[in-house]
Short mmCIF file of C-alpha atoms in Angstrom, two decimals:
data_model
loop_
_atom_site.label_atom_id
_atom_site.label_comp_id
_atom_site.label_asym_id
_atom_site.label_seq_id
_atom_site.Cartn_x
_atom_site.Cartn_y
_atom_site.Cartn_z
CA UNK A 74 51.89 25.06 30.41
CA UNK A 75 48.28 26.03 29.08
CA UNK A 76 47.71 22.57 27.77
CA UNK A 77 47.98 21.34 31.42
CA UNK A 78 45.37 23.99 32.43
CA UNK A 79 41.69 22.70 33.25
CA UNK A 80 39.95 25.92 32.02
CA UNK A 81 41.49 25.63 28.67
CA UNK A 82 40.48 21.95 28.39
CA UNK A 83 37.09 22.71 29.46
CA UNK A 84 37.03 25.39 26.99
CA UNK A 85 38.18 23.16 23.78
CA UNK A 86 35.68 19.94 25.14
CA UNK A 87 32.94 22.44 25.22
CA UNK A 88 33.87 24.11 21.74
CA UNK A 89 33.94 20.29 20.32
CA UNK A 90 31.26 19.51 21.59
CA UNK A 91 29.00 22.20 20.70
CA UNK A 92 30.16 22.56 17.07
CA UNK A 93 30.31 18.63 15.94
CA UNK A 94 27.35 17.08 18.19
CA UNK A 95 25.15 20.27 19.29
CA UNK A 96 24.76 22.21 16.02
CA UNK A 97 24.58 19.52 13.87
CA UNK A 98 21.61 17.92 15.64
CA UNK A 99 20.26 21.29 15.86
CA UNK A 100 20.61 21.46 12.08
CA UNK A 101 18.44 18.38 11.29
CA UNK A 102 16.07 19.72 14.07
CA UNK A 103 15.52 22.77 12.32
CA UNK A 104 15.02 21.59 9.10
CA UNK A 105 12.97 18.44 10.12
CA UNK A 106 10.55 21.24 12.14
CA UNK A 107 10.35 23.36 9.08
CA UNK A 108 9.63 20.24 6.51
CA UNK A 109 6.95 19.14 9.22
CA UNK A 110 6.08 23.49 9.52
CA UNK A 111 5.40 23.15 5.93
CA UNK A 112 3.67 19.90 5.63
CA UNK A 113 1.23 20.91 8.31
CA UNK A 114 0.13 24.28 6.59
CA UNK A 115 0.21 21.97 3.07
CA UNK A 116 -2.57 20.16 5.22
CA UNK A 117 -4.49 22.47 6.51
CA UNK A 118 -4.41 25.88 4.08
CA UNK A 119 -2.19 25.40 1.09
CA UNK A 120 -2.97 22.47 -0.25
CA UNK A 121 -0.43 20.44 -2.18
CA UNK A 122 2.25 22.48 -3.55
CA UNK A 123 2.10 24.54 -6.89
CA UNK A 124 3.98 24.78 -10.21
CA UNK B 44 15.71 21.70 33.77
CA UNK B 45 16.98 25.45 35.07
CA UNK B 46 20.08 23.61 35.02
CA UNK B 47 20.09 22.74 31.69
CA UNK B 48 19.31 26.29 30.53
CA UNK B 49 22.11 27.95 32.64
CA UNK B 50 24.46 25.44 31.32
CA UNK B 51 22.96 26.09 28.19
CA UNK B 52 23.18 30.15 28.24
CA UNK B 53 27.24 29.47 29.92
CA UNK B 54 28.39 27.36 27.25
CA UNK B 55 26.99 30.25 23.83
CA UNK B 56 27.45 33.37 26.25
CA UNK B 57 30.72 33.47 28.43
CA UNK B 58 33.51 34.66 25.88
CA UNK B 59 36.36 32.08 25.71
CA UNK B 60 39.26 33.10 27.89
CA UNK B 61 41.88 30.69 26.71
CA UNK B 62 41.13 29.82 23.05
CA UNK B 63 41.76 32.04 20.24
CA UNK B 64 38.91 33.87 18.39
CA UNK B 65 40.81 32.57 15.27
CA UNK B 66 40.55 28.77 16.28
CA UNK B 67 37.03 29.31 17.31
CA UNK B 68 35.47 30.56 14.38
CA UNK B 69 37.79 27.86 11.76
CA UNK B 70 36.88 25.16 14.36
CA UNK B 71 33.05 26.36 13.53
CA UNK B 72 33.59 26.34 10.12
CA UNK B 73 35.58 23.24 9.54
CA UNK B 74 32.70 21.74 11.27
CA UNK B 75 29.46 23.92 9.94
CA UNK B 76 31.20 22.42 6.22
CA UNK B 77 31.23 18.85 7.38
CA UNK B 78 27.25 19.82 9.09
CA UNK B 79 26.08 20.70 5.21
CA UNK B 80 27.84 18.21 3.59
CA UNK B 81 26.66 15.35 5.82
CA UNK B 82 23.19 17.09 5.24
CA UNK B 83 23.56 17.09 1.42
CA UNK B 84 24.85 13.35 1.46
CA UNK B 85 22.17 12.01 3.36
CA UNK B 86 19.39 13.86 1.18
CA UNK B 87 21.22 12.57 -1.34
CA UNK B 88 21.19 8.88 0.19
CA UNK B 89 17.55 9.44 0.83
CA UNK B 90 16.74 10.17 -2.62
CA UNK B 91 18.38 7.07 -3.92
CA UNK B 92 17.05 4.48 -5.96
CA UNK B 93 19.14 1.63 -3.70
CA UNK B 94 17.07 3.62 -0.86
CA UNK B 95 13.61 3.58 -1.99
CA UNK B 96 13.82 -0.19 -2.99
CA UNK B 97 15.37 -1.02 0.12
CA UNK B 98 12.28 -2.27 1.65
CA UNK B 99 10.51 -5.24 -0.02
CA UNK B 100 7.25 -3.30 -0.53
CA UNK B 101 8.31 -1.38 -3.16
CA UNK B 102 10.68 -3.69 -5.27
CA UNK B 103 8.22 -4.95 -6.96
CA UNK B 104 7.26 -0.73 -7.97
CA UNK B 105 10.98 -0.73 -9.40
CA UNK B 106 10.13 -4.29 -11.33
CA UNK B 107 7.26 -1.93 -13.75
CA UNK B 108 9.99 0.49 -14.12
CA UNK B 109 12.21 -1.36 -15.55
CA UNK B 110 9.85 -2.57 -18.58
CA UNK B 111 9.11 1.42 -19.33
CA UNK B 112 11.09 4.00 -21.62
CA UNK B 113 11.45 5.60 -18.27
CA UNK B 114 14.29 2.69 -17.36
CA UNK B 115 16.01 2.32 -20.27
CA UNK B 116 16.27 4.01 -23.88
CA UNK B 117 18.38 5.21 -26.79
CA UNK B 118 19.55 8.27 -25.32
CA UNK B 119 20.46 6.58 -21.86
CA UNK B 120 18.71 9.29 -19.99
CA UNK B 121 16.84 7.75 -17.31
CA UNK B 122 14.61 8.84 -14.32
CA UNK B 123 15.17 7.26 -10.70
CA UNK B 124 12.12 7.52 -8.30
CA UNK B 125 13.15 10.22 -6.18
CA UNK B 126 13.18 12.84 -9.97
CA UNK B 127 9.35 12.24 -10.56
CA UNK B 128 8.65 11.68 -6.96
CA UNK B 129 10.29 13.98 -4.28
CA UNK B 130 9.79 17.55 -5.47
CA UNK B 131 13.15 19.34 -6.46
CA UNK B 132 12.48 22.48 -4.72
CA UNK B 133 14.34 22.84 -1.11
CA UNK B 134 11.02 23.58 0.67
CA UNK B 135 8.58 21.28 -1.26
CA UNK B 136 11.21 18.47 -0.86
CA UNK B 137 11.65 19.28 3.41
CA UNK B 138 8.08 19.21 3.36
CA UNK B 139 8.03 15.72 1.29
CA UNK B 140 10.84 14.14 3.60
CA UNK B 141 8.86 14.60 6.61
CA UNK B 142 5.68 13.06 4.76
CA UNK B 143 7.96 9.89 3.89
CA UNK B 144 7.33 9.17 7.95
CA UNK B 145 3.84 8.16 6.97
CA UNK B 146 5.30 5.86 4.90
CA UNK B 147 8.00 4.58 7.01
CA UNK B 148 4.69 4.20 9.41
CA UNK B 149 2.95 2.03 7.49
CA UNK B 150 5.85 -0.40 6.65
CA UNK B 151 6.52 -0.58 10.27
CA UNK B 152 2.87 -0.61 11.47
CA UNK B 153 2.46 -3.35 8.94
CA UNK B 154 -0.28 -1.26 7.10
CA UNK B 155 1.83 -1.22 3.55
CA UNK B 156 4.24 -3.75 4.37
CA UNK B 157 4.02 -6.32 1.24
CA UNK B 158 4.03 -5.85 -2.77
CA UNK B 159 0.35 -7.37 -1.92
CA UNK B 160 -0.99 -4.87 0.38
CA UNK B 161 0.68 -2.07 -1.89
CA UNK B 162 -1.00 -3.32 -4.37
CA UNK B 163 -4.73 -2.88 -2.46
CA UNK B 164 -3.58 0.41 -1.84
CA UNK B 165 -2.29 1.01 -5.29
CA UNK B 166 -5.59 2.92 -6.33
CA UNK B 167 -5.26 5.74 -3.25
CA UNK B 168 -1.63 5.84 -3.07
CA UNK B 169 -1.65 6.91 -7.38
CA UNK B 170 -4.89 9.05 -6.85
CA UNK B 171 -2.55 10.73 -4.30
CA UNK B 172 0.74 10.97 -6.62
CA UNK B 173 -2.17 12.23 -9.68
CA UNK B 174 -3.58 14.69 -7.31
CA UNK B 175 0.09 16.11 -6.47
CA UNK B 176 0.87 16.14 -10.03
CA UNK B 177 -2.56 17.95 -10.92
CA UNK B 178 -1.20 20.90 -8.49
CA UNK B 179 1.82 21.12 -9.94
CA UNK B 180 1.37 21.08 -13.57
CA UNK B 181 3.78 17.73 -13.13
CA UNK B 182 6.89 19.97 -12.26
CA UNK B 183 8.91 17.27 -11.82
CA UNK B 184 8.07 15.74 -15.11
CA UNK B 185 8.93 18.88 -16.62
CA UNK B 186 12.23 19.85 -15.13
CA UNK B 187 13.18 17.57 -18.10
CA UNK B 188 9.88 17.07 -20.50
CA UNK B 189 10.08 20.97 -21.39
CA UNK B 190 7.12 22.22 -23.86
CA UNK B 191 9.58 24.85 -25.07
CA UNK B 192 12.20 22.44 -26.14
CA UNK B 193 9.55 20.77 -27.93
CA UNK B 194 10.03 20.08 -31.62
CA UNK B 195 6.72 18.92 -32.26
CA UNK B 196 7.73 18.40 -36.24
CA UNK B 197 9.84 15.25 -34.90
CA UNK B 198 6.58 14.15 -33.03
CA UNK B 199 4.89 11.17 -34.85
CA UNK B 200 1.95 12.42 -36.79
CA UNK B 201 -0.62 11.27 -34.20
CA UNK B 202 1.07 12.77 -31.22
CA UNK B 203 1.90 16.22 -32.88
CA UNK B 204 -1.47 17.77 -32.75
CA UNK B 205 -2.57 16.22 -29.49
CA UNK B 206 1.18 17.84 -28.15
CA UNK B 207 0.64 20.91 -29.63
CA UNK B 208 -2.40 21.57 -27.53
CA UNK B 209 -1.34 20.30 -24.77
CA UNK B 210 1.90 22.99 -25.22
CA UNK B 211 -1.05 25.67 -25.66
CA UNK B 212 -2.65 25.24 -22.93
CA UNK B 213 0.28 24.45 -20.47
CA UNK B 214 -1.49 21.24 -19.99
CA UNK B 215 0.07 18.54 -16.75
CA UNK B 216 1.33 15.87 -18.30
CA UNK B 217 -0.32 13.42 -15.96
CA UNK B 218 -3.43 14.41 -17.54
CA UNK B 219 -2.95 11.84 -20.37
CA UNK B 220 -0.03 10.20 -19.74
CA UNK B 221 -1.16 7.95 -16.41
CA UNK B 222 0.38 5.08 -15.93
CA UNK B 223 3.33 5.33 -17.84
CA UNK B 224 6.53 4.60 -15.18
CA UNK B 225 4.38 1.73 -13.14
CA UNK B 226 0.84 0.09 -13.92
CA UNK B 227 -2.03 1.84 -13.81
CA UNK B 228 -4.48 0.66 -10.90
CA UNK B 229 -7.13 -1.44 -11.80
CA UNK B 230 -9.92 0.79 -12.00
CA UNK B 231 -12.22 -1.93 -12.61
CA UNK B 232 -13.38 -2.55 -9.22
CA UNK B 233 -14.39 0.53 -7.78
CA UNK B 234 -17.03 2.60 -8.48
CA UNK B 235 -18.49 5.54 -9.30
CA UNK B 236 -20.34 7.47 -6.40
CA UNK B 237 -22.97 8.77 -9.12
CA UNK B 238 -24.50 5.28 -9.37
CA UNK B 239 -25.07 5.52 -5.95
CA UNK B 240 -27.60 8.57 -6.49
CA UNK B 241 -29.40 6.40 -9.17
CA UNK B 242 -29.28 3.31 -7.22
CA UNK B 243 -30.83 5.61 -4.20
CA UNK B 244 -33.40 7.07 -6.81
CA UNK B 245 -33.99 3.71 -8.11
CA UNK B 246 -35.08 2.09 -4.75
CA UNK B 247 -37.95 4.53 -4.04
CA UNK B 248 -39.57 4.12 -7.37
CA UNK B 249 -42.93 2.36 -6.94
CA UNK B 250 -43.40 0.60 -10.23
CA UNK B 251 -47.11 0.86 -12.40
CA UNK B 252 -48.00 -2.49 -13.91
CA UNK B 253 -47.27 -1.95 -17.57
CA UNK B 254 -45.17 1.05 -18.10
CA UNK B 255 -42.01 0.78 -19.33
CA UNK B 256 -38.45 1.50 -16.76
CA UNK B 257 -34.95 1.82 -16.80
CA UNK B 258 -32.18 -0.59 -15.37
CA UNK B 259 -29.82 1.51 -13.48
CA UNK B 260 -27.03 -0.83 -13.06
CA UNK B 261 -26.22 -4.27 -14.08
CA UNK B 262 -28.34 -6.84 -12.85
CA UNK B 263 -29.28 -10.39 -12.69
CA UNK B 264 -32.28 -12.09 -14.42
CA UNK B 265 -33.98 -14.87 -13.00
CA UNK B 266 -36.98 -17.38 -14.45
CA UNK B 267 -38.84 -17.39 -10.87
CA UNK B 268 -40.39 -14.92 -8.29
CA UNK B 269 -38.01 -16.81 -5.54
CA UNK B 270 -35.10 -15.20 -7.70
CA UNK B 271 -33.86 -18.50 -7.33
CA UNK B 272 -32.57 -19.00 -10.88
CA UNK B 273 -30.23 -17.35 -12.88
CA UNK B 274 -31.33 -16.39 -16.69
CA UNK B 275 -28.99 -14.01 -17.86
CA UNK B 276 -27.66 -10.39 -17.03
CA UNK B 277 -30.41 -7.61 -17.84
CA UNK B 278 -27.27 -4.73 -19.02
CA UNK B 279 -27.59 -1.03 -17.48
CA UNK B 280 -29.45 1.25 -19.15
CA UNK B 281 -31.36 -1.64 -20.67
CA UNK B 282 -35.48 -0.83 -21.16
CA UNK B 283 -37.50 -3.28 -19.47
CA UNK B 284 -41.63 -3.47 -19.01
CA UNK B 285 -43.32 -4.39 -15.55
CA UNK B 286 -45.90 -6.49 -15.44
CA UNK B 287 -46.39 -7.53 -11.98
CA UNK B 288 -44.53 -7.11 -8.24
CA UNK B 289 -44.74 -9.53 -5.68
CA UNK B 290 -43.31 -9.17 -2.61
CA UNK B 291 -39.64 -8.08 -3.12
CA UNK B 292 -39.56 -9.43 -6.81
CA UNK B 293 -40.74 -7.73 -9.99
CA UNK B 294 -42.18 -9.51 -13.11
CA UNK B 295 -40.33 -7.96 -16.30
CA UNK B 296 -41.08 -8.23 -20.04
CA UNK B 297 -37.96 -7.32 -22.11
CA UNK B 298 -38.67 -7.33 -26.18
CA UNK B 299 -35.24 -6.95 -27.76
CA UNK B 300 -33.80 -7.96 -31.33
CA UNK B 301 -30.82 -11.07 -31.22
CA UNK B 302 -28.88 -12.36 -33.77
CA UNK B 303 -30.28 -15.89 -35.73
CA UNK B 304 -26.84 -17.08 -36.10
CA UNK B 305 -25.66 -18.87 -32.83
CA UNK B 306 -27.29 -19.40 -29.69
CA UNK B 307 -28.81 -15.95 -29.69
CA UNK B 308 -27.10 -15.15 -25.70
CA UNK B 309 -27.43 -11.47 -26.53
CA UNK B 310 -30.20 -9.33 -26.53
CA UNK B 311 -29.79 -5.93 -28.73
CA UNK B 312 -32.27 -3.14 -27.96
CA UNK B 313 -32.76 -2.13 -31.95
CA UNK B 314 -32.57 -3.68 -35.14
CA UNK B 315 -28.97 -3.95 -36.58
CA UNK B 316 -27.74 -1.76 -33.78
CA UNK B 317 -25.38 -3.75 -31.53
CA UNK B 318 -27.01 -2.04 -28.18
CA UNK B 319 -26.54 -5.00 -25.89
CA UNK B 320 -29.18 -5.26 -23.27
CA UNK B 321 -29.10 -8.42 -22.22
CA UNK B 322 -27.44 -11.84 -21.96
CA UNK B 323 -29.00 -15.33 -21.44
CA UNK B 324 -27.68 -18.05 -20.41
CA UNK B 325 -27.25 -20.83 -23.17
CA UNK B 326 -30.63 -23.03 -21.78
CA UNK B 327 -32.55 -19.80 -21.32
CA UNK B 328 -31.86 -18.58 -24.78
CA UNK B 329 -32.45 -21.21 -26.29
CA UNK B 330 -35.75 -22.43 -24.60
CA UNK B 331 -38.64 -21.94 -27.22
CA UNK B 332 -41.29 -22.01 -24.40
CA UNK B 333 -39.79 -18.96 -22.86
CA UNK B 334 -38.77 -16.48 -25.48
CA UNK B 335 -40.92 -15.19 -28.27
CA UNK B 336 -39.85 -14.66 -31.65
CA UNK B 337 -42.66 -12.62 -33.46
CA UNK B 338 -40.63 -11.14 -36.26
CA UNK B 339 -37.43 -12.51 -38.75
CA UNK B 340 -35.43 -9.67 -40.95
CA UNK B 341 -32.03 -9.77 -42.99
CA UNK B 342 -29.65 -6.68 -42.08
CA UNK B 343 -28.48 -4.94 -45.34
CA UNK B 344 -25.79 -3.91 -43.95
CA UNK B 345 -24.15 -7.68 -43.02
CA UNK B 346 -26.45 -9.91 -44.23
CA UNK B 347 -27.35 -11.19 -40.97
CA UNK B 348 -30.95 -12.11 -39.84
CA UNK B 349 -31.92 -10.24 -36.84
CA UNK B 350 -35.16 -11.51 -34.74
CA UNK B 351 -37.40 -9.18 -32.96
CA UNK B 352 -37.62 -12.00 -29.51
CA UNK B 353 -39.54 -10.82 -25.97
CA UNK B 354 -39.68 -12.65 -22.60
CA UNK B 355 -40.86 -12.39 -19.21
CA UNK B 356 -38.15 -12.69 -16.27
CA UNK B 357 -38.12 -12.07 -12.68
CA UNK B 358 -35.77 -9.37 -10.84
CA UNK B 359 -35.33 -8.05 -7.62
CA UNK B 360 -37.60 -5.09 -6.85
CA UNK B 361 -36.43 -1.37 -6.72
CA UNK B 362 -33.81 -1.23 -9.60
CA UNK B 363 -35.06 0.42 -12.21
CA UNK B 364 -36.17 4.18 -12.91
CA UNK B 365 -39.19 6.07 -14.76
CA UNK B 366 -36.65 8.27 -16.87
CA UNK B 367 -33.47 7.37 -19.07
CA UNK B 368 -32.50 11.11 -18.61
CA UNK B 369 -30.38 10.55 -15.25
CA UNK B 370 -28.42 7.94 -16.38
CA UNK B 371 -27.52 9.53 -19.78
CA UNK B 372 -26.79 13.06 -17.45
CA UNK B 373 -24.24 10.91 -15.49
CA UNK B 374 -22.96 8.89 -18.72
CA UNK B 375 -22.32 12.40 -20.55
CA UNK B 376 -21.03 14.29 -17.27
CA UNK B 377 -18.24 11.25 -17.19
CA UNK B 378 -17.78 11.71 -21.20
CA UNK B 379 -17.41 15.28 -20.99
CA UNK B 380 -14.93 15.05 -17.55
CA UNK B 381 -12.82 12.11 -18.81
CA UNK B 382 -12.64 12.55 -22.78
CA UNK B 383 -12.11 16.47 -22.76
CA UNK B 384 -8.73 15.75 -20.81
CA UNK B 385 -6.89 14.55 -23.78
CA UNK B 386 -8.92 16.03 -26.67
CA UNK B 387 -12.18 17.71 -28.03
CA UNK B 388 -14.71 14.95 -26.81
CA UNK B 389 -16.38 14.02 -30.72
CA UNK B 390 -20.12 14.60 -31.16
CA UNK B 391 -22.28 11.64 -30.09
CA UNK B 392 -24.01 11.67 -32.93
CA UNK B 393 -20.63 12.04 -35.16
CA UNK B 394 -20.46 8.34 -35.17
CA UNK B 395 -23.36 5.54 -35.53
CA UNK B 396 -24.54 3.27 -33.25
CA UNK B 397 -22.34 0.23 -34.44
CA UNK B 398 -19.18 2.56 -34.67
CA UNK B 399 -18.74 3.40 -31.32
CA UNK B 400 -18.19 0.21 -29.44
CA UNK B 401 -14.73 -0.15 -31.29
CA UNK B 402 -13.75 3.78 -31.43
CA UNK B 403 -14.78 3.65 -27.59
CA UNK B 404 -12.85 0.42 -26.62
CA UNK B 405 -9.80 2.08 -27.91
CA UNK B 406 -9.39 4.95 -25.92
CA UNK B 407 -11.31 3.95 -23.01
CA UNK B 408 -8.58 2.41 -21.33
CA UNK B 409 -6.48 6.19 -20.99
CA UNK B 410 -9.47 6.82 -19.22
CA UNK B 411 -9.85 5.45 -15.13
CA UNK B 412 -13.77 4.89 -15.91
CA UNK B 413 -14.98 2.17 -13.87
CA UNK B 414 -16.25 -1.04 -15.75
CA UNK B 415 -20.01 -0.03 -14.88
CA UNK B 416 -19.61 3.73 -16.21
CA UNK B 417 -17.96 2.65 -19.60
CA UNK B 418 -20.89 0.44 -20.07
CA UNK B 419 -22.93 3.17 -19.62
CA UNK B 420 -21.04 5.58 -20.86
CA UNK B 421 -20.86 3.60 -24.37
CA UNK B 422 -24.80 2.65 -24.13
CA UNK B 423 -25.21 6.81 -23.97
CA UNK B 424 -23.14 6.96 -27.36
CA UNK B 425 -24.58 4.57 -29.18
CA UNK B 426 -28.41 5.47 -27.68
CA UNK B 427 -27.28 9.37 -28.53
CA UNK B 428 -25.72 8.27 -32.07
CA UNK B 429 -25.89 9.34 -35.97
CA UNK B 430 -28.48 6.55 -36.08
CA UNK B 431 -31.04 7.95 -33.71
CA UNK B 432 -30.52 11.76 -34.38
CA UNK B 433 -31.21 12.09 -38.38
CA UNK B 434 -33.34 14.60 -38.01
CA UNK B 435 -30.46 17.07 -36.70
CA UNK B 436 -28.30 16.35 -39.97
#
């Protein structure tokens, strides 16, 4: 009976979808702004990176 | 776009109403696991030797590898690009990921698309790697070159004391050891900005008829005012006397000592001391009309016969300067910089004039002098050498 119910396949699409395509392109995003983050500053204030 | 951000704040804010809080959160971690380890692999991918090669540009960087104790050796332990090149540290190594797009720019753009363009950019692109290295105290070399596990009793005899110091002084290990893993640029071409100041210095000098100047960089002789034909190279650093100017050319006496034995091509400055300043061409140097020999001695020392010799050539106005002092400032300024890396820079007058050209030769290419500032840079050791400072010893 509940697999036949609309709200609960909504529900399982949108927890697929969010936790296989969302987050993990969120999760390169992130880390691809904070390498660029750091690069930037490297740039313009810290120079290249220390011992 | 409102849309988008209510759909967005619906689908992380209404609680689920049909699926478990159980299957949620193992759904989120099944797939926040899979997240890091696809992350890991393809750092891991990107770090790759098969990776770095894969465009044709830099094959030919993994081709001077391979002939290095860097590729292969008796322990096996070898280094692949991404160890000595993409920091090891998470945040260093985000931030040198998202500098590989320059890269990836360049090969697309066609900037730095061929082993032959790499190679006209291999002078910047290693001045870059050097200057990251510099900052770092070459961290990367060290995470497995590590002074403290050092036994510098197992060194060879030449490279313990050098090592030793080096170990004292934390020293980077790029400050010697350049071009070890790939070729070293050719230095050759370029040049040092200093000569620009004396080439600057040089132009403004008017020149009084009979006083003696300096040559400030290498230069061509010629037998006529038109500069029309070649005699010989006058060398840098070379004394010459003016005797006339006309228009943009300056008459030039140079007296010098030569060699009896062969065709007598170079010009020495003093007797028995192998201070090039010039060379002729064969004819020139050979044509009695046009050089002067007023004096004939043997040379203890090898039993040559030296002649004093003098002639008059023609060269282009506006290279040469009143004082030697500048030059030798920026021959012993590149001395000091470049020699003082590895070790204690000797005296110049620890060694004598005819000593020096093969002590010099063989360290001067650990060194990324320019060809002009080693010839310089030599002419200030032998002009600065035992031989002209006995009265200090």
């Amino acid at each position: 009976m509940p697999r036949k119910n609309p709200m609960c396949m909504a529900e399982w699409k949108k927890l697929l979808v969010l936790s296989f395509v969302l987050l993990p392109i969120l999760l390169v995003g992130v880390v691809a702004l904070y390498g660029f983050a750091v690069w930037g500053l490297q740039l313009l204030f810290l120079g290249p990176p220390g011992p | 776009m409102k849309k988008l951000w209510h759909a967005l704040v619906s689908l992380f804010c209404r609680p689920a109403a049909k699926i478990g809080l159980g299957i949620l959160v193992t759904v989120g971690f099944i797939a926040g696991v899979l997240s890091w380890q696809g992350f890991t692999s393809v750092m891991g991918v990107t770090n790759s030797e098969e990776f770095c090669v894969g465009c044709h540009t830099m094959q030919a960087n993994l081709h001077e590898l391979k002939d290095t104790v860097h590729w292969s050796n008796r322990s096996g332990v070898r280094a692949k690009c991404a160890d000595c090149h993409v920091p090891h540290d998470f945040t260093d190594k985000m931030a040198r990921k998202m500098k590989a797009s320059v890269e990836v720019w360049s090969h697309i753009t066609g900037e730095i698309s061929t082993p032959e363009k790499f190679e006209e950019n291999r002078l910047r692109l290693a001045q870059n790697e050097w200057a990251r290295f510099r900052a770092n105290g070459s961290k990367e070399c060290r995470s497995c070159h590590d002074y403290k596990s050092m036994d510098f009793e197992k060194m060879r005899e030449t490279s313990r004391e050098a090592m030793r110091g080096a170990a004292q002084r934390n020293q980077s290990c790029l400050d010697c050891h350049k071009g070890i893993a790939h070729h070293k640029p050719a230095t050759g071409n370029s040049r040092n900005p200093a000569f620009d100041g004396l080439m600057q210095a040089a132009s403004s000098v008017s020149a009084k008829e009979g006083a003696v100047y300096y040559n400030v960089f290498p230069r061509t002789l010629y037998l006529d005012e038109a500069l029309s034909q070649t005699a010989g190279k006058l060398e840098i650093a070379a004394a010459v006397k003016v005797l006339q100017e006309k228009g943009d050319a300056q008459q030039v006496e140079i007296s010098a000592w030569r060699k009896s034995k062969g065709f007598g091509r170079v010009w020495y400055g003093h007797f028995g001391k192998n201070i090039t300043q010039a060379t002729l061409e064969k004819n020139v140097a050979q044509d009695a009309q046009r050089i002067k020999v007023t004096e004939s001695r043997e040379d203890p020392n090898t039993g040559l016969v030296w002649q004093k010799t003098s002639g008059v050539f023609w060269i282009k106005k506006g290279e040469v300067v009143e004082k030697i002092d500048p030059l030798w400032s920026v021959a012993r300024d590149s001395y000091k910089s470049s020699c003082s890396v590895c070790h204690k820079q000797p005296d110049e007058a620890h060694f004598d004039a005819n000593t020096w050209p093969g002590l010099f030769g063989g360290m001067v290419g650990f060194t990324s002098m320019d060809k002009d500032t080693q010839a310089l840079v030599l002419k200030y050791l032998q002009s600065n050498s035992s031989d002209f400072k006995q009265a200090g010893h």
